[in-house]
Each structure stands twice: as C-alpha cells, then as structure tokens.
Tab-separated table of C-alpha atoms in Angstrom:
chain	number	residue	atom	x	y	z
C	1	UNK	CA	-5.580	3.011	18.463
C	2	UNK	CA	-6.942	6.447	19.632
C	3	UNK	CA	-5.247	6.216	23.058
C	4	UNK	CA	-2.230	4.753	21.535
C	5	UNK	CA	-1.948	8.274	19.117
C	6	UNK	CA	-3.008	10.690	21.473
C	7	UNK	CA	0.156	9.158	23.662
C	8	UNK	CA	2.485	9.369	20.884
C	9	UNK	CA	1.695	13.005	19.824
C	10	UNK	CA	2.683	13.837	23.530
C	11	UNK	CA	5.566	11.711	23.736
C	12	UNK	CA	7.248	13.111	20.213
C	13	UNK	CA	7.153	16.840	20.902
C	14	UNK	CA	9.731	17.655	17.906
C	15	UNK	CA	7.632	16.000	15.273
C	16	UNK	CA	4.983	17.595	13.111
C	17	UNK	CA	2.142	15.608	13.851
C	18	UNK	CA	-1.377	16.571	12.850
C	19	UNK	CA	-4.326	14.584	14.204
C	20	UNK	CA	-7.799	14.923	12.050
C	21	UNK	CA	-10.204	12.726	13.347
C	22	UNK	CA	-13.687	12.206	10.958
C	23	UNK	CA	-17.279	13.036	12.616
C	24	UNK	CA	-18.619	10.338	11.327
C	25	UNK	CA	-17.386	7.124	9.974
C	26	UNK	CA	-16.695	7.533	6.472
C	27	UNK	CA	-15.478	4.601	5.379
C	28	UNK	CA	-11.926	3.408	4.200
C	29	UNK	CA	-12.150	4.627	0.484
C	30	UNK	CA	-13.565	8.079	1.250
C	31	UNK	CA	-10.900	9.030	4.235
C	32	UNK	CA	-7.958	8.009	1.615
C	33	UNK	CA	-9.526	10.381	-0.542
C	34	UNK	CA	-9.784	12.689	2.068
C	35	UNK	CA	-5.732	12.393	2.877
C	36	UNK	CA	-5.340	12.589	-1.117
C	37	UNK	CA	-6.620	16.341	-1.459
C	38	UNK	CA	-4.491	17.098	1.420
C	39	UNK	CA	-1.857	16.097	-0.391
C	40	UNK	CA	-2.287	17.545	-3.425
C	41	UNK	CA	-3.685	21.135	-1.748
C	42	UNK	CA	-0.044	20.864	-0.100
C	43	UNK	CA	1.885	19.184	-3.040
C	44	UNK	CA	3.442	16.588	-1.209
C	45	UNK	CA	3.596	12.638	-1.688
C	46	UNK	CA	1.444	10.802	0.537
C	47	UNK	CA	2.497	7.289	2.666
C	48	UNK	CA	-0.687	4.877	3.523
C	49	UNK	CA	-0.320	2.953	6.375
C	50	UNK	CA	-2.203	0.150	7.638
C	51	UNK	CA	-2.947	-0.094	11.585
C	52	UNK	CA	-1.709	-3.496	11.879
C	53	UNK	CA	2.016	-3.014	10.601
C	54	UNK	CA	5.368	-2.610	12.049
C	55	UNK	CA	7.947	-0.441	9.925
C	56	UNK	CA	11.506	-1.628	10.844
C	57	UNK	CA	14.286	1.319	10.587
C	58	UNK	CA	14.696	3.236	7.624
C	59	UNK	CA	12.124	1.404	5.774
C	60	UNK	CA	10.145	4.831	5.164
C	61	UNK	CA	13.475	6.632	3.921
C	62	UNK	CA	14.190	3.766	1.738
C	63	UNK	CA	10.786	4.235	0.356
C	64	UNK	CA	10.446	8.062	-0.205
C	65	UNK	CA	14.404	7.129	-2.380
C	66	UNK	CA	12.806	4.990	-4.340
C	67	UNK	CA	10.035	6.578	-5.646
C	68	UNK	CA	12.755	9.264	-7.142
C	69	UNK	CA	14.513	6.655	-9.272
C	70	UNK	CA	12.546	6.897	-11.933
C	71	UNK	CA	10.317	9.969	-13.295
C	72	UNK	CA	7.993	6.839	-14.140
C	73	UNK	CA	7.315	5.296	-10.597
C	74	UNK	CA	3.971	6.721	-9.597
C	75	UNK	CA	3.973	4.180	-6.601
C	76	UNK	CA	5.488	2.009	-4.175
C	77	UNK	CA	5.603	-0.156	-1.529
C	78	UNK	CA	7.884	-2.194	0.620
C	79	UNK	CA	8.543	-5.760	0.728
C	80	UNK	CA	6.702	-7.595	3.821
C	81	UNK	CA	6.086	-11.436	5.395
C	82	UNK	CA	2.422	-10.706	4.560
C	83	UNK	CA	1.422	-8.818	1.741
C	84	UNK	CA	0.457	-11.191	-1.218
C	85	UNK	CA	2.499	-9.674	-4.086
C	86	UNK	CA	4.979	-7.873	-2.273
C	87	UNK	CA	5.619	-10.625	0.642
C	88	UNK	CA	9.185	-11.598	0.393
C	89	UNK	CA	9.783	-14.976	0.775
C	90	UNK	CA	5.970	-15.395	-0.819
C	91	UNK	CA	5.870	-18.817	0.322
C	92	UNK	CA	2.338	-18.907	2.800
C	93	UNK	CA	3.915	-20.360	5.846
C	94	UNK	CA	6.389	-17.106	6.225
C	95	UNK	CA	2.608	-15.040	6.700
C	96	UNK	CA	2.485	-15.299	10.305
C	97	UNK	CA	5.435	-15.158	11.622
C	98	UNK	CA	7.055	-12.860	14.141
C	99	UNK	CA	8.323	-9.390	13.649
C	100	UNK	CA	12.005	-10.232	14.301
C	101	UNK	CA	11.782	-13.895	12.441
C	102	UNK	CA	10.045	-11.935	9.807
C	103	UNK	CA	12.691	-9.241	9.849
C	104	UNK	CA	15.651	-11.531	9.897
C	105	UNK	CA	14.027	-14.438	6.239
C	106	UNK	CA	14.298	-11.044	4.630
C	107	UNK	CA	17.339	-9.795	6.071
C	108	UNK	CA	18.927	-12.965	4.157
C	109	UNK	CA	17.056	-12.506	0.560
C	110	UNK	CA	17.088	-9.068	0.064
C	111	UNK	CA	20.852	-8.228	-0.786
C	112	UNK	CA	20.733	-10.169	-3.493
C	113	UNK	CA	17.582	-8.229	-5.360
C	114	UNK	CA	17.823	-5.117	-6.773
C	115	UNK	CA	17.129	-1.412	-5.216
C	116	UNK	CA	13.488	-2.125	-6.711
C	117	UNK	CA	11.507	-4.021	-9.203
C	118	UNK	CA	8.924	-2.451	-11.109
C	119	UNK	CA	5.196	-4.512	-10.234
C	120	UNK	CA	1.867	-4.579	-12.162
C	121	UNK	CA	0.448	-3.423	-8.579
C	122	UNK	CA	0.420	-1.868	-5.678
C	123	UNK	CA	-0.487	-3.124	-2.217
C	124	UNK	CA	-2.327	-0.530	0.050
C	125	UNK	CA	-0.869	-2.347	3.232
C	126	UNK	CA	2.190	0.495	3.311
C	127	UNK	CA	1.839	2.467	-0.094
C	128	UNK	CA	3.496	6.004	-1.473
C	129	UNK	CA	1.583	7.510	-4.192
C	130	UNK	CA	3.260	10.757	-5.483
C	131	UNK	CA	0.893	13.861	-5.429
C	132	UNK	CA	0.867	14.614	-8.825
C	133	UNK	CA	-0.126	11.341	-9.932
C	134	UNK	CA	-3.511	12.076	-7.786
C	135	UNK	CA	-3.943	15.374	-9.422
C	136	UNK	CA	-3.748	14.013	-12.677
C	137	UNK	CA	-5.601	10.545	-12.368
C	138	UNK	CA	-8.063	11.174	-9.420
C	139	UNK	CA	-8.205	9.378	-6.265
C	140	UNK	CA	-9.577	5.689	-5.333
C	141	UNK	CA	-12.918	5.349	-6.608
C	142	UNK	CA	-15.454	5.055	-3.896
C	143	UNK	CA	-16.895	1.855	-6.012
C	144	UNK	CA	-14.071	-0.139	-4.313
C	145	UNK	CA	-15.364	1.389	-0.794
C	146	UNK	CA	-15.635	-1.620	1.186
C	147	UNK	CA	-11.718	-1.989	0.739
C	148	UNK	CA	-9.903	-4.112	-1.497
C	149	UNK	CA	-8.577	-3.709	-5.164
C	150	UNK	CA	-8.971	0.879	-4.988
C	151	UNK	CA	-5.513	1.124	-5.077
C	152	UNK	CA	-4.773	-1.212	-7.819
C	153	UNK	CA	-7.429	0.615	-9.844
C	154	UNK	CA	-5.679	3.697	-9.842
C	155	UNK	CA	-2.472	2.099	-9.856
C	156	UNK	CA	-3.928	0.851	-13.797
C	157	UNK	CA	-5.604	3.722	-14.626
C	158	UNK	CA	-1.768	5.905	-14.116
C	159	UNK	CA	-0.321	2.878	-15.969
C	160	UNK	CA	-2.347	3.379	-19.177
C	161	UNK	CA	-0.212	6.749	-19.328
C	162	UNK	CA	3.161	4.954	-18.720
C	163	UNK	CA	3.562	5.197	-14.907
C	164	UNK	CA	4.642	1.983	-12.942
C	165	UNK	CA	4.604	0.600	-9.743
C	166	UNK	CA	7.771	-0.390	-7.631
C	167	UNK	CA	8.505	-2.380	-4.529
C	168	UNK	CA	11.142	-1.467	-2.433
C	169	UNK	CA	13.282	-4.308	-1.737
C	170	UNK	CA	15.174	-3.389	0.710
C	171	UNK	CA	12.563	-2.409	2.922
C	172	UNK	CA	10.510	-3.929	5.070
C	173	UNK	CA	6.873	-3.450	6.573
C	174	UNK	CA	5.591	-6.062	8.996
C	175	UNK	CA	1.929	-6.462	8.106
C	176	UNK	CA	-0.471	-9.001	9.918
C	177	UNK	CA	-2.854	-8.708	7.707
C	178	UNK	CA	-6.500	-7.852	7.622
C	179	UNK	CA	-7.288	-6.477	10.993
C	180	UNK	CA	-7.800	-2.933	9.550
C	181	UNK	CA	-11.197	-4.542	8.647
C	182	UNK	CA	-11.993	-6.485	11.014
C	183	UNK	CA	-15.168	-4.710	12.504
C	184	UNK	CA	-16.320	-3.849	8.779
C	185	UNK	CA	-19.320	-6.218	7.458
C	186	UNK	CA	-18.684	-9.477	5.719
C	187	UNK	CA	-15.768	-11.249	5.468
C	188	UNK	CA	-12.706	-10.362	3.575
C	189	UNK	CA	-13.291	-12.805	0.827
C	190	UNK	CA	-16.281	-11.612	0.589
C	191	UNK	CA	-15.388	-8.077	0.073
C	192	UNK	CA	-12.552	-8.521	-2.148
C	193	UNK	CA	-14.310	-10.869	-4.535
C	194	UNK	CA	-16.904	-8.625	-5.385
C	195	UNK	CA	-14.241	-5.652	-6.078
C	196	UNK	CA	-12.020	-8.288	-7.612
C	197	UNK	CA	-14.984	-8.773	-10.459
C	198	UNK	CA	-14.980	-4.784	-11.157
C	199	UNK	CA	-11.291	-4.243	-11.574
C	200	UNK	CA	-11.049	-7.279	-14.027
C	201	UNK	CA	-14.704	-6.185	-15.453
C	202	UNK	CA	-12.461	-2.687	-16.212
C	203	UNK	CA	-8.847	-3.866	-16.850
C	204	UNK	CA	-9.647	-7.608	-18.433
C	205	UNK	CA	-5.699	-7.778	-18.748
C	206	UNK	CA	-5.050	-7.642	-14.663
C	207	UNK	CA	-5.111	-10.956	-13.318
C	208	UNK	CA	-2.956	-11.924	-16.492
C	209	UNK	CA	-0.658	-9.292	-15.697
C	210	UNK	CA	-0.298	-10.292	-11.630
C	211	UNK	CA	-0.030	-13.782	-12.864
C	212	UNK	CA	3.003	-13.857	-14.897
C	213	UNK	CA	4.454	-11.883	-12.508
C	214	UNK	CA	4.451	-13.715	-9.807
C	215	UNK	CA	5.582	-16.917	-11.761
C-alpha cells in the first residue's frame, strides 16, 4: 500500500495530496481521530476509506451531494456488494463477487430507489462524517479501538440530538471486506463481538433499530 501511494502522488501532479505517515502504529481508532482534528482544525468534511475498496466514477461526488440534502444528515455512505447494511442486493452470495459483476447487480436496482434513505447506521467501509458533527459530538471512542462498531457509536450519540445517517444509493463502493484487519490480533468475530456488547451495553435500542430496518 505504501509503494502503491508513493506512485500515485507522483503520477497525479495536479492533485492536492498530502501524505502523513504515523511513527508508530497507532491503531485504527486513534489515526481516525487523528484525521478528525484535521478536519475540524480545517473545517472541512472528512471521507474514510477502507484499503480494500474500489470507488467506481462519481461515487465520491454523489456522496459529498448527498450529505447537503438535508441540514440533518451528519453521515453517509454508499451502497456496496459487501457492506452488511449498506450492501445492495444484501443477499450473501452477491459478497464476493467481481468489481464489474458487482458494479453492473447494482447498476439494475438502483434507479428505482431514491437519491438516499436515511439508516440507523453508518458503515466505516467508505464513510463522510461532516466536520461539525465531530466538533460537537467528539470523535470515535478509543474503547472501540480494535475496530468494529466506533463509527456506529458516534453515529448514535449525533442521533440522540436529531442527526441521521444516509446511504447513497446511487453510489457505489466495491468493498472486499475485512482485509484492513487482517494482520491485527484475533479474528474479526472476535473483535466485533466484544465491541458489539458495549454499543448495545450503551444504546440497548441498537440492534432493535438495525433489525427492523433491514426487514
């Protein structure tokens, strides 16, 4: 990934890229955060994107329109083939598919949704959070640092105040799907079970809320 950025910051000469690069390994949770006071030093909304994705054209654009919609949406993220409550078709067997067959199962669905449907989540795969809403509610909580569940805890702590979470439905984020942990310790299940227990420990209503939801 290191070789891969240091070739696209010399191939792209017109954009403004910036390359910070920790000392030390700091974790998933804590180098969000770290992005997050950026942000909100420099007042702009902030993207989060996973390593293993593929944005198809104009997916970002379609994104950053969204999120102005509605003085409400704090949040949002695209629709994907892997990305549990934002996968679009959610049926399993569409998880691990191909960029292009990916591309084209939601080519076919997604003129018939709307611009975007509000969601009792986020999914940190691909996700905007507007800079004010991290001024104003804090960043992820470093309780969650092992990955898994942080952004849906601030995602409910912003909602207590009346801010929502959209997905973009006509855009699309090819995700694989957990290889941005794959050389952290345990195994995903692992990892997101024990955060799963805090968030619903905090916000007894959230599984409840995801559920009827999604059916």
């Amino acid at each position: 990934l290191a070789k891969a950025i240091e070739q696209a910051l010399g191939s792209y000469p017109n954009l403004n890229f910036r390359l910070i690069e920790n000392q030390e390994n700091l974790g998933f949770v804590q180098s969000c955060n770290k992005a997050f006071q950026m942000a909100v030093d420099e007042k702009r909304s902030i993207l989060l994107l996973n390593s293993d994705c593929i944005v198809t054209p104009g997916s970002l654009r379609e994104i950053v329109e969204v999120s102005g919609l509605d003085e409400k949406i704090a949040f949002v993220c695209p629709r994907s083939n892997n990305a549990s409550i934002a996968s679009l078709p959610q049926k399993n067997q569409h998880r691990e598919i191909g960029v292009q067959e990916a591309l084209f199962d939601f080519d076919r669905i997604s003129p018939f949704l709307p611009r975007f449907s509000y969601s009792p989540i986020a999914v940190g795969f691909c996700f905007l959070v507007k800079w004010q809403i991290l001024s104003d509610f804090g960043f992820f909580d470093e309780i969650y640092n092992e990955g898994y569940q942080e952004e849906n805890d601030l995602v409910m702590r912003a909602n207590r105040a009346g801010y929502r979470a959209a997905l973009a439905n006509h855009a699309f984020v090819w995700h694989e799907g957990t290889q941005s942990f794959v050389e952290a310790e345990g195994t995903p299940e692992n990892r997101n079970g024990k955060n799963l227990r805090t968030i619903e420990k905090r916000y007894p209503h959230y599984l409840e809320l995801v559920s009827k939801f999604q059916f």
